[in-house]
Amino acid sequence: DCVRAAVGALKNVCVDQQSRAEIAQAQGLRAVMQLLQLQPDKVTINKAVECLGNFALEDKYRLVMRERGCVQILLGLLEPTAGDETHVAVMGALVNLAADENCKDEICNFGGIPKILRILEPHTSLTLRSVTAMTLMNLTTRKSSARTIAQAGGVTALIRCLGEASDDVLQEKAAGAMWNLSLVKDIQEVICNNGGIDFLLNILEWSRFRPALENSLGALACFSEASESRIALAHSGTTNILIKLLDSDIAVVVEKAVGVLWNLCHEVSVQHTVRQLGGLKTLIRLLSNEDEPFIQFN
């Protein structure tokens, strides 16, 4: 009980840089990592992992944690019997560690990807799915990690984990991971073949959360760069949804939607669809928008 209380207190204290520096200087970070190796009770484990998650916000502590085998220790706690609370704590630490390129390597090399993807089941808590999708978003910023995730079934896992239209953070992070995956050309076909386009369009059609819409449009922008992908988007009803988004009251959503539409309009079939759906009037109206006269493309 004394150990549990002490690590709980350290977890609460180490929320700012100064406190983390003082704890580390007094060998507190090392002590917390050693504590996990002793396999204490579940509550103590969770508090210790949450403490490590706070330290993993800073590069210098990520290095220390990696050198002391912390990534392997955390991955070992992702066993199915550990429970959601422990999994949330572990993923909270891994999401910060995954910002480091060397930690990305260790997560992939030590079999972390299958363990992480296994958590993305619809029956797990919304919080757990959201922080796991966030970890995948950090991991997929590098092509090699993105390929490892795609080969392990990451596209299907992300689609399967999608919650209700009101699950804003989950949709934002899942779409963000899908955007990163879409940046890798050879993964685009995997996304198309596994229902990834419908996944993104579902978010665009039902979500009202700006970051989720932005990430979904970012992924579609990647697909709209090649003719074969543009045709796949056109056949999925993308044009209709994009035209509706041009009436959004969120400026950045309009900008990204019209940017994707610009690329799609290289295809004759899309040109016809835009005319049939009344999209020309909306596009012309954007040219004379007094509040935002110049559309910016990223």
XYZ file of C-alpha atoms in Angstrom, residues 41-179:
139
model
C -0.390 -5.360 -8.126
C -2.485 -4.005 -11.001
C -3.230 -0.614 -9.424
C 0.464 0.017 -8.792
C 1.301 -1.064 -12.341
C -1.245 1.366 -13.783
C 0.024 4.310 -11.736
C 3.641 3.517 -12.604
C 2.838 3.295 -16.320
C 0.911 6.574 -16.193
C 3.942 8.145 -14.541
C 6.178 6.878 -17.356
C 3.695 8.267 -19.871
C 4.241 11.738 -18.431
C 8.020 11.372 -18.679
C 7.680 10.163 -22.286
C 6.465 13.627 -23.268
C 10.118 14.751 -23.389
C 12.830 13.560 -25.786
C 15.540 13.183 -23.140
C 13.425 10.845 -21.040
C 12.307 8.833 -24.068
C 15.989 8.101 -24.648
C 16.501 6.977 -21.045
C 13.374 4.832 -21.125
C 14.351 3.188 -24.412
C 17.881 2.435 -23.225
C 16.500 0.750 -20.098
C 14.154 -1.518 -22.054
C 10.989 0.343 -21.172
C 9.365 -0.281 -24.571
C 9.659 -4.059 -24.121
C 8.299 -3.834 -20.588
C 5.274 -1.841 -21.729
C 4.560 -4.162 -24.645
C 4.643 -7.075 -22.210
C 1.736 -5.464 -20.345
C -0.515 -5.588 -23.408
C -1.597 -9.165 -22.768
C -5.370 -9.747 -23.080
C -5.662 -10.612 -19.376
C -4.286 -7.226 -18.296
C -7.622 -5.457 -18.752
C -8.724 -2.174 -20.272
C -7.425 0.082 -17.499
C -3.872 -1.220 -17.851
C -4.131 -1.144 -21.630
C -5.208 2.524 -21.536
C -2.230 3.391 -19.318
C 0.214 1.482 -21.545
C -1.117 3.010 -24.757
C -0.946 6.440 -23.126
C 2.782 5.895 -22.616
C 3.356 4.314 -26.040
C 1.620 7.162 -27.869
C 4.285 9.519 -26.495
C 7.169 7.106 -27.035
C 6.038 6.569 -30.637
C 6.938 10.186 -31.398
C 10.580 9.035 -31.240
C 11.984 7.324 -34.350
C 14.062 4.799 -32.395
C 11.082 3.910 -30.229
C 9.071 3.335 -33.408
C 11.725 0.773 -34.387
C 11.506 -0.993 -31.048
C 7.707 -1.119 -31.047
C 7.818 -2.737 -34.500
C 10.817 -4.999 -33.881
C 9.567 -6.344 -30.532
C 6.209 -7.477 -31.911
C 4.248 -4.480 -30.717
C 2.115 -3.929 -33.826
C -0.011 -7.124 -33.551
C -0.560 -6.421 -29.849
C -1.639 -2.854 -30.542
C -3.973 -3.847 -33.376
C -5.570 -6.523 -31.211
C -6.812 -3.778 -28.898
C -8.770 -2.075 -31.697
C -11.824 -4.255 -31.219
C -15.322 -2.731 -31.169
C -16.008 -4.192 -27.716
C -13.144 -2.309 -26.028
C -13.782 1.066 -24.412
C -13.976 4.231 -26.483
C -11.075 5.722 -24.514
C -8.868 2.714 -25.234
C -9.678 2.692 -28.944
C -9.032 6.440 -29.175
C -5.597 6.369 -27.526
C -4.654 3.270 -29.547
C -5.654 4.968 -32.804
C -3.566 7.953 -31.682
C -0.570 5.650 -31.199
C -1.059 4.269 -34.699
C -1.245 7.827 -36.023
C 2.192 8.547 -34.504
C 3.641 5.262 -35.739
C 2.415 5.727 -39.317
C 4.263 9.013 -39.795
C 7.167 6.871 -41.055
C 6.749 4.793 -44.218
C 8.437 1.647 -42.898
C 6.221 1.603 -39.810
C 3.163 2.349 -41.941
C 3.954 -0.644 -44.151
C 4.416 -2.896 -41.111
C 1.029 -1.790 -39.762
C -0.699 -2.273 -43.129
C 0.810 -5.750 -43.569
C -0.384 -6.723 -40.088
C -3.994 -5.806 -40.914
C -3.949 -2.253 -39.605
C -6.321 -0.913 -42.259
C -9.017 -3.419 -41.348
C -8.452 -2.835 -37.633
C -8.917 0.921 -38.012
C -12.118 0.460 -39.993
C -13.461 -2.056 -37.481
C -12.808 0.232 -34.519
C -14.821 3.160 -35.871
C -17.472 4.198 -33.376
C -20.580 6.307 -33.584
C -20.737 9.679 -35.335
C -20.423 11.356 -31.936
C -17.108 9.632 -31.103
C -15.115 12.668 -32.195
C -11.620 11.902 -30.894
C -11.694 8.277 -32.066
C -12.724 9.338 -35.564
C -10.091 12.076 -35.624
C -7.247 9.737 -34.661
C -8.411 6.803 -36.797
C -8.761 9.084 -39.834
C -5.358 10.606 -39.023
C -3.746 7.171 -39.075
C -5.545 6.408 -42.343
C -4.243 9.680 -43.809
